[in-house]
Amino acid sequence: MSDERVRQENDPAGRRTVARLVAAWLAETERHAPEAAGRAREGWERGALSEQAAQDLATWVTARVTDTGFTEDEGPYVAGAVRITPSDKDTVHAWLRARGHAV
């Protein structure tokens, strides 16, 4: 087991972050692509996302970073159903990489 995977497995905060964001991602995906959401949910519940679902999650979390710390002069405020920080995005990406996904 890689060092990164061991850290991810032993990091309750990281697991909570991933679970929170996966739930939001699945809810949004279900509104736009119910069949894809169903397949992704099945994979999540089995503990093994498909490569396509993993890539979709990685892209989604990157696109949905809402808590950038920018001021109004530095960049726009991005409204979202959940707050997602750059650190949250990094946590999800690391979690996916620890499971063998190319992110």
C-alpha positions as YAML, in Angstrom:
chain: A
units: angstrom
residues:
- id: 1
  name: MET
  ca: [0.00, 0.00, 0.00]
- id: 2
  name: SER
  ca: [1.38, 3.40, -0.95]
- id: 3
  name: ASP
  ca: [2.20, 6.02, 1.69]
- id: 4
  name: GLU
  ca: [-0.48, 8.30, 0.23]
- id: 5
  name: ARG
  ca: [-3.13, 5.59, 0.50]
- id: 6
  name: VAL
  ca: [-2.15, 4.81, 4.10]
- id: 7
  name: ARG
  ca: [-2.48, 8.52, 4.97]
- id: 8
  name: GLN
  ca: [-5.88, 8.68, 3.28]
- id: 9
  name: GLU
  ca: [-7.14, 5.56, 5.05]
- id: 10
  name: ASN
  ca: [-6.05, 6.93, 8.44]
- id: 11
  name: ASP
  ca: [-7.36, 10.48, 7.96]
- id: 12
  name: PRO
  ca: [-10.94, 10.78, 9.28]
- id: 13
  name: ALA
  ca: [-11.17, 14.44, 8.24]
- id: 14
  name: GLY
  ca: [-10.16, 13.52, 4.70]
- id: 15
  name: ARG
  ca: [-12.72, 10.71, 4.58]
- id: 16
  name: ARG
  ca: [-15.43, 13.11, 5.79]
- id: 17
  name: THR
  ca: [-14.45, 15.65, 3.14]
- id: 18
  name: VAL
  ca: [-14.59, 13.03, 0.40]
- id: 19
  name: ALA
  ca: [-17.94, 11.68, 1.62]
- id: 20
  name: ARG
  ca: [-19.42, 15.20, 1.81]
- id: 21
  name: LEU
  ca: [-18.30, 16.13, -1.68]
- id: 22
  name: VAL
  ca: [-19.20, 12.79, -3.27]
- id: 23
  name: ALA
  ca: [-22.73, 13.18, -1.88]
- id: 24
  name: ALA
  ca: [-23.01, 16.66, -3.45]
- id: 25
  name: TRP
  ca: [-21.52, 15.43, -6.74]
- id: 26
  name: LEU
  ca: [-23.92, 12.49, -6.92]
- id: 27
  name: ALA
  ca: [-26.91, 14.74, -6.18]
- id: 28
  name: GLU
  ca: [-25.92, 17.17, -8.93]
- id: 29
  name: THR
  ca: [-25.11, 14.39, -11.38]
- id: 30
  name: GLU
  ca: [-28.47, 12.78, -10.71]
- id: 31
  name: ARG
  ca: [-30.24, 15.94, -11.83]
- id: 32
  name: HIS
  ca: [-28.36, 16.03, -15.15]
- id: 33
  name: ALA
  ca: [-27.46, 12.41, -15.91]
- id: 34
  name: PRO
  ca: [-29.49, 9.99, -13.78]
- id: 35
  name: GLU
  ca: [-28.07, 6.82, -15.35]
- id: 36
  name: ALA
  ca: [-24.46, 7.94, -14.87]
- id: 37
  name: ALA
  ca: [-25.29, 8.97, -11.30]
- id: 38
  name: GLY
  ca: [-26.79, 5.55, -10.61]
- id: 39
  name: ARG
  ca: [-23.69, 3.77, -11.87]
- id: 40
  name: ALA
  ca: [-21.42, 6.11, -9.90]
- id: 41
  name: ARG
  ca: [-23.51, 5.65, -6.72]
- id: 42
  name: GLU
  ca: [-23.28, 1.87, -7.07]
- id: 43
  name: GLY
  ca: [-19.51, 2.13, -7.42]
- id: 44
  name: TRP
  ca: [-19.26, 4.50, -4.44]
- id: 45
  name: GLU
  ca: [-21.34, 2.16, -2.28]
- id: 46
  name: ARG
  ca: [-19.12, -0.79, -3.31]
- id: 47
  name: GLY
  ca: [-16.03, 1.28, -2.54]
- id: 48
  name: ALA
  ca: [-14.74, 1.31, -6.10]
- id: 49
  name: LEU
  ca: [-15.56, 4.13, -8.51]
- id: 50
  name: SER
  ca: [-15.11, 3.37, -12.19]
- id: 51
  name: GLU
  ca: [-12.36, 5.28, -13.98]
- id: 52
  name: GLN
  ca: [-15.01, 7.39, -15.76]
- id: 53
  name: ALA
  ca: [-16.76, 8.25, -12.47]
- id: 54
  name: ALA
  ca: [-13.42, 9.08, -10.85]
- id: 55
  name: GLN
  ca: [-12.53, 11.44, -13.69]
- id: 56
  name: ASP
  ca: [-15.98, 13.03, -13.55]
- id: 57
  name: LEU
  ca: [-15.64, 13.56, -9.79]
- id: 58
  name: ALA
  ca: [-12.15, 15.05, -10.17]
- id: 59
  name: THR
  ca: [-13.37, 17.44, -12.87]
- id: 60
  name: TRP
  ca: [-16.49, 18.36, -10.90]
- id: 61
  name: VAL
  ca: [-14.65, 19.14, -7.66]
- id: 62
  name: THR
  ca: [-12.11, 21.25, -9.56]
- id: 63
  name: ALA
  ca: [-14.82, 23.20, -11.34]
- id: 64
  name: ARG
  ca: [-16.82, 23.70, -8.15]
- id: 65
  name: VAL
  ca: [-14.13, 25.19, -5.92]
- id: 66
  name: THR
  ca: [-16.14, 27.96, -4.28]
- id: 67
  name: ASP
  ca: [-14.07, 29.06, -1.32]
- id: 68
  name: THR
  ca: [-11.04, 30.51, -3.08]
- id: 69
  name: GLY
  ca: [-10.17, 33.22, -0.62]
- id: 70
  name: PHE
  ca: [-10.14, 35.75, -3.46]
- id: 71
  name: THR
  ca: [-11.42, 39.23, -2.80]
- id: 72
  name: GLU
  ca: [-13.90, 40.76, -5.24]
- id: 73
  name: ASP
  ca: [-10.98, 42.43, -7.02]
- id: 74
  name: GLU
  ca: [-9.11, 39.14, -7.43]
- id: 75
  name: GLY
  ca: [-11.86, 36.93, -8.73]
- id: 76
  name: PRO
  ca: [-15.55, 36.15, -8.73]
- id: 77
  name: TYR
  ca: [-17.54, 34.62, -5.92]
- id: 78
  name: VAL
  ca: [-18.81, 31.24, -7.04]
- id: 79
  name: ALA
  ca: [-22.11, 30.20, -5.51]
- id: 80
  name: GLY
  ca: [-22.59, 26.52, -4.85]
- id: 81
  name: ALA
  ca: [-24.64, 24.05, -2.86]
- id: 82
  name: VAL
  ca: [-21.57, 23.18, -0.79]
- id: 83
  name: ARG
  ca: [-18.45, 25.11, 0.11]
- id: 84
  name: ILE
  ca: [-15.42, 23.61, -1.60]
- id: 85
  name: THR
  ca: [-11.94, 24.91, -0.82]
- id: 86
  name: PRO
  ca: [-8.79, 24.29, -2.86]
- id: 87
  name: SER
  ca: [-7.72, 22.02, 0.02]
- id: 88
  name: ASP
  ca: [-10.96, 20.03, -0.32]
- id: 89
  name: LYS
  ca: [-10.22, 19.59, -4.03]
- id: 90
  name: ASP
  ca: [-6.71, 18.41, -3.22]
- id: 91
  name: THR
  ca: [-8.11, 15.95, -0.67]
- id: 92
  name: VAL
  ca: [-10.50, 14.44, -3.22]
- id: 93
  name: HIS
  ca: [-7.78, 14.24, -5.87]
- id: 94
  name: ALA
  ca: [-5.40, 12.56, -3.41]
- id: 95
  name: TRP
  ca: [-8.13, 10.12, -2.37]
- id: 96
  name: LEU
  ca: [-8.72, 9.21, -6.02]
- id: 97
  name: ARG
  ca: [-4.99, 8.80, -6.73]
- id: 98
  name: ALA
  ca: [-4.63, 6.59, -3.64]
- id: 99
  name: ARG
  ca: [-7.20, 4.30, -5.24]
- id: 100
  name: GLY
  ca: [-5.25, 4.06, -8.49]
- id: 101
  name: HIS
  ca: [-7.04, 6.68, -10.55]
- id: 102
  name: ALA
  ca: [-5.01, 8.97, -12.80]
- id: 103
  name: VAL
  ca: [-6.01, 12.46, -11.70]
...
